[in-house]
Amino acid sequence: MSAGRVVAVRFALLSAVLLGAVAGRAVGPVAGGPLADLVVARLEVSARVAAAKFGSGKAVDDPDREQQELTSVRERARALGVDPVRAAAFFRDQISASKIVQRGLIARWTAHPGEAPGASPDLDVIRAELDVLTGRLLDQLLADRGPHTVAPSVLDRLDNLRRVALRTALRSVT
């Protein structure tokens, strides 16, 4: 099989999985531990962020918003007793991982418009969901201070795009 064909097949599989998440079908919990489960859940939300940005034409990168989020994370971490520097590093990784998913999906939908989501989700609603996940992730960082590894069974259940994103999301805690 040619390299181009392999890439096309991988993108088709990726789209099927990710479009299921965009359509609201949950992927379900994974066996990587509480922190990894929450990170995977956040990556699923990132797929909906991609759909919202694709539908509205908004850019993936939003440095001002990212700085606001990191400032908020530091403040929330301090209030919870989590090291704010560690929390900011972890959430910087979450933002990077989200961008991996967003860019991958937007590139796919741009190349294959027929596979793009039909409806554009409300980004404000999605951001509220991310805010809840942020609180849960901070709670988990407080409760579970050791290094976090991802079970091979978790990686086996994810497509290549999400595997890369997951590794990025966990790099500061593994």
mmCIF file of C-alpha atoms in Angstrom:
data_model
loop_
_atom_site.group_PDB
_atom_site.id
_atom_site.type_symbol
_atom_site.label_atom_id
_atom_site.label_comp_id
_atom_site.label_asym_id
_atom_site.label_seq_id
_atom_site.Cartn_x
_atom_site.Cartn_y
_atom_site.Cartn_z
ATOM 1 C CA MET A 1 0.000 0.000 0.000
ATOM 2 C CA SER A 2 1.397 3.434 -0.941
ATOM 3 C CA ALA A 3 2.261 5.964 1.748
ATOM 4 C CA GLY A 4 -0.496 8.251 0.487
ATOM 5 C CA ARG A 5 -3.036 5.455 0.724
ATOM 6 C CA VAL A 6 -1.935 4.610 4.282
ATOM 7 C CA VAL A 7 -2.383 8.254 5.279
ATOM 8 C CA ALA A 8 -5.823 8.345 3.630
ATOM 9 C CA VAL A 9 -6.936 5.189 5.440
ATOM 10 C CA ARG A 10 -5.641 6.507 8.775
ATOM 11 C CA PHE A 11 -7.483 9.791 8.251
ATOM 12 C CA ALA A 12 -10.676 7.929 7.378
ATOM 13 C CA LEU A 13 -10.447 5.869 10.560
ATOM 14 C CA LEU A 14 -9.572 8.941 12.578
ATOM 15 C CA SER A 15 -12.543 10.806 11.171
ATOM 16 C CA ALA A 16 -14.938 8.011 12.034
ATOM 17 C CA VAL A 17 -13.782 7.967 15.639
ATOM 18 C CA LEU A 18 -13.538 11.712 16.059
ATOM 19 C CA LEU A 19 -16.737 12.516 14.228
ATOM 20 C CA GLY A 20 -18.513 10.148 16.609
ATOM 21 C CA ALA A 21 -17.259 12.319 19.462
ATOM 22 C CA VAL A 22 -18.293 15.477 17.643
ATOM 23 C CA ALA A 23 -21.745 14.010 17.099
ATOM 24 C CA GLY A 24 -22.026 13.558 20.854
ATOM 25 C CA ARG A 25 -21.285 9.848 21.117
ATOM 26 C CA ALA A 26 -19.147 9.252 24.181
ATOM 27 C CA VAL A 27 -16.017 7.190 23.869
ATOM 28 C CA GLY A 28 -16.423 6.029 27.465
ATOM 29 C CA PRO A 29 -13.976 5.635 30.318
ATOM 30 C CA VAL A 30 -10.564 4.192 29.733
ATOM 31 C CA ALA A 31 -8.333 2.120 31.974
ATOM 32 C CA GLY A 32 -5.483 4.567 32.485
ATOM 33 C CA GLY A 33 -6.390 5.877 35.903
ATOM 34 C CA PRO A 34 -8.426 8.887 37.002
ATOM 35 C CA LEU A 35 -6.099 11.524 35.610
ATOM 36 C CA ALA A 36 -5.740 9.798 32.236
ATOM 37 C CA ASP A 37 -9.521 9.309 32.064
ATOM 38 C CA LEU A 38 -10.074 13.027 32.582
ATOM 39 C CA VAL A 39 -7.405 13.931 30.035
ATOM 40 C CA VAL A 40 -9.039 11.645 27.457
ATOM 41 C CA ALA A 41 -12.407 13.236 28.257
ATOM 42 C CA ARG A 42 -10.852 16.654 27.677
ATOM 43 C CA LEU A 43 -9.485 15.485 24.327
ATOM 44 C CA GLU A 44 -13.005 14.427 23.353
ATOM 45 C CA VAL A 45 -14.211 17.919 24.172
ATOM 46 C CA SER A 46 -11.358 19.245 22.007
ATOM 47 C CA ALA A 47 -12.996 17.530 19.045
ATOM 48 C CA ARG A 48 -16.119 19.611 19.670
ATOM 49 C CA VAL A 49 -13.973 22.741 20.007
ATOM 50 C CA ALA A 50 -12.560 21.900 16.580
ATOM 51 C CA ALA A 51 -16.087 21.606 15.176
ATOM 52 C CA ALA A 52 -17.047 24.975 16.671
ATOM 53 C CA LYS A 53 -13.946 26.694 15.339
ATOM 54 C CA PHE A 54 -14.272 25.028 11.937
ATOM 55 C CA GLY A 55 -17.890 26.154 11.660
ATOM 56 C CA SER A 56 -17.155 29.720 12.778
ATOM 57 C CA GLY A 57 -13.822 30.138 11.011
ATOM 58 C CA LYS A 58 -12.065 30.934 14.300
ATOM 59 C CA ALA A 59 -8.357 30.237 14.553
ATOM 60 C CA VAL A 60 -7.076 27.326 16.614
ATOM 61 C CA ASP A 61 -4.543 29.569 18.346
ATOM 62 C CA ASP A 62 -5.849 32.192 20.739
ATOM 63 C CA PRO A 63 -2.845 33.355 22.817
ATOM 64 C CA ASP A 64 -4.827 35.900 24.853
ATOM 65 C CA ARG A 65 -7.451 33.327 25.855
ATOM 66 C CA GLU A 66 -4.758 30.751 26.623
ATOM 67 C CA GLN A 67 -2.999 33.216 28.957
ATOM 68 C CA GLN A 68 -6.304 34.001 30.687
ATOM 69 C CA GLU A 69 -6.902 30.284 31.200
ATOM 70 C CA LEU A 70 -3.417 29.703 32.601
ATOM 71 C CA THR A 71 -3.800 32.661 34.974
ATOM 72 C CA SER A 72 -7.144 31.256 36.132
ATOM 73 C CA VAL A 73 -5.605 27.790 36.582
ATOM 74 C CA ARG A 74 -2.811 29.213 38.741
ATOM 75 C CA GLU A 75 -5.341 31.019 40.940
ATOM 76 C CA ARG A 76 -7.606 27.973 41.252
ATOM 77 C CA ALA A 77 -4.601 25.735 41.949
ATOM 78 C CA ARG A 78 -3.374 28.024 44.734
ATOM 79 C CA ALA A 79 -6.837 28.003 46.314
ATOM 80 C CA LEU A 80 -6.910 24.176 46.223
ATOM 81 C CA GLY A 81 -3.375 23.709 47.517
ATOM 82 C CA VAL A 82 -1.954 22.512 44.202
ATOM 83 C CA ASP A 83 1.427 23.890 43.178
ATOM 84 C CA PRO A 84 0.452 26.661 40.712
ATOM 85 C CA VAL A 85 3.635 26.211 38.644
ATOM 86 C CA ARG A 86 2.960 22.479 38.261
ATOM 87 C CA ALA A 87 -0.707 23.140 37.464
ATOM 88 C CA ALA A 88 0.171 25.734 34.834
ATOM 89 C CA ALA A 89 2.675 23.359 33.196
ATOM 90 C CA PHE A 90 0.077 20.583 33.165
ATOM 91 C CA PHE A 91 -2.594 22.828 31.656
ATOM 92 C CA ARG A 92 -0.166 24.239 29.110
ATOM 93 C CA ASP A 93 0.186 20.616 28.005
ATOM 94 C CA GLN A 94 -3.627 20.285 27.907
ATOM 95 C CA ILE A 95 -3.848 23.313 25.633
ATOM 96 C CA SER A 96 -1.121 21.922 23.358
ATOM 97 C CA ALA A 97 -2.876 18.548 23.212
ATOM 98 C CA SER A 98 -6.186 20.205 22.388
ATOM 99 C CA LYS A 99 -4.542 22.071 19.527
ATOM 100 C CA ILE A 100 -3.179 18.807 18.151
ATOM 101 C CA VAL A 101 -6.713 17.399 17.996
ATOM 102 C CA GLN A 102 -8.170 20.634 16.621
ATOM 103 C CA ARG A 103 -5.566 21.017 13.889
ATOM 104 C CA GLY A 104 -5.833 17.375 12.888
ATOM 105 C CA LEU A 105 -9.596 17.501 12.571
ATOM 106 C CA ILE A 106 -9.729 20.872 10.855
ATOM 107 C CA ALA A 107 -7.142 19.702 8.320
ATOM 108 C CA ARG A 108 -9.218 16.582 7.704
ATOM 109 C CA TRP A 109 -12.466 18.499 7.300
ATOM 110 C CA THR A 110 -10.787 21.042 5.030
ATOM 111 C CA ALA A 111 -9.441 18.272 2.818
ATOM 112 C CA HIS A 112 -12.747 16.357 2.924
ATOM 113 C CA PRO A 113 -15.604 18.867 3.369
ATOM 114 C CA GLY A 114 -18.209 16.118 3.103
ATOM 115 C CA GLU A 115 -16.926 14.678 6.383
ATOM 116 C CA ALA A 116 -17.115 17.967 8.264
ATOM 117 C CA PRO A 117 -19.676 18.273 11.036
ATOM 118 C CA GLY A 118 -22.975 19.697 9.855
ATOM 119 C CA ALA A 119 -23.651 21.832 12.899
ATOM 120 C CA SER A 120 -21.284 24.149 14.701
ATOM 121 C CA PRO A 121 -21.473 23.657 18.468
ATOM 122 C CA ASP A 122 -21.651 26.696 20.732
ATOM 123 C CA LEU A 123 -18.101 27.430 21.888
ATOM 124 C CA ASP A 124 -19.334 29.133 25.075
ATOM 125 C CA VAL A 125 -21.169 25.959 26.109
ATOM 126 C CA ILE A 126 -18.081 23.879 25.370
ATOM 127 C CA ARG A 127 -15.891 26.259 27.366
ATOM 128 C CA ALA A 128 -18.205 25.861 30.365
ATOM 129 C CA GLU A 129 -17.723 22.086 30.082
ATOM 130 C CA LEU A 130 -13.955 22.581 29.879
ATOM 131 C CA ASP A 131 -14.137 24.719 33.012
ATOM 132 C CA VAL A 132 -15.772 21.832 34.891
ATOM 133 C CA LEU A 133 -13.105 19.442 33.590
ATOM 134 C CA THR A 134 -10.415 21.899 34.697
ATOM 135 C CA GLY A 135 -11.736 21.735 38.253
ATOM 136 C CA ARG A 136 -11.826 17.952 38.175
ATOM 137 C CA LEU A 137 -8.303 17.793 36.749
ATOM 138 C CA LEU A 138 -7.011 20.146 39.458
ATOM 139 C CA ASP A 139 -8.694 17.998 42.108
ATOM 140 C CA GLN A 140 -6.988 14.945 40.632
ATOM 141 C CA LEU A 141 -3.608 16.687 40.573
ATOM 142 C CA LEU A 142 -4.061 17.438 44.278
ATOM 143 C CA ALA A 143 -5.176 13.898 45.144
ATOM 144 C CA ASP A 144 -2.670 12.039 43.010
ATOM 145 C CA ARG A 145 0.765 13.609 43.115
ATOM 146 C CA GLY A 146 2.810 10.729 41.687
ATOM 147 C CA PRO A 147 3.853 10.204 38.087
ATOM 148 C CA HIS A 148 1.028 9.132 35.806
ATOM 149 C CA THR A 149 1.438 6.499 33.181
ATOM 150 C CA VAL A 150 -0.984 5.472 30.494
ATOM 151 C CA ALA A 151 -1.783 1.795 30.250
ATOM 152 C CA PRO A 152 -1.069 0.210 26.862
ATOM 153 C CA SER A 153 -4.747 -0.776 26.718
ATOM 154 C CA VAL A 154 -5.650 2.931 26.738
ATOM 155 C CA LEU A 155 -3.301 3.704 23.886
ATOM 156 C CA ASP A 156 -4.659 0.732 21.919
ATOM 157 C CA ARG A 157 -8.168 2.212 22.097
ATOM 158 C CA LEU A 158 -7.127 5.609 20.735
ATOM 159 C CA ASP A 159 -6.412 6.628 17.169
ATOM 160 C CA ASN A 160 -2.989 8.023 16.266
ATOM 161 C CA LEU A 161 -4.049 11.660 16.574
ATOM 162 C CA ARG A 162 -5.351 11.150 20.110
ATOM 163 C CA ARG A 163 -2.313 9.064 21.106
ATOM 164 C CA VAL A 164 -0.023 11.921 20.180
ATOM 165 C CA ALA A 165 -2.316 14.383 21.939
ATOM 166 C CA LEU A 166 -2.537 12.176 25.056
ATOM 167 C CA ARG A 167 1.241 11.870 25.297
ATOM 168 C CA THR A 168 1.487 15.637 24.971
ATOM 169 C CA ALA A 169 -1.221 16.162 27.595
ATOM 170 C CA LEU A 170 0.560 13.948 30.144
ATOM 171 C CA ARG A 171 4.179 14.888 29.470
ATOM 172 C CA SER A 172 4.544 17.097 32.569
ATOM 173 C CA VAL A 173 3.197 14.417 34.935
ATOM 174 C CA THR A 174 4.782 11.238 33.586
#
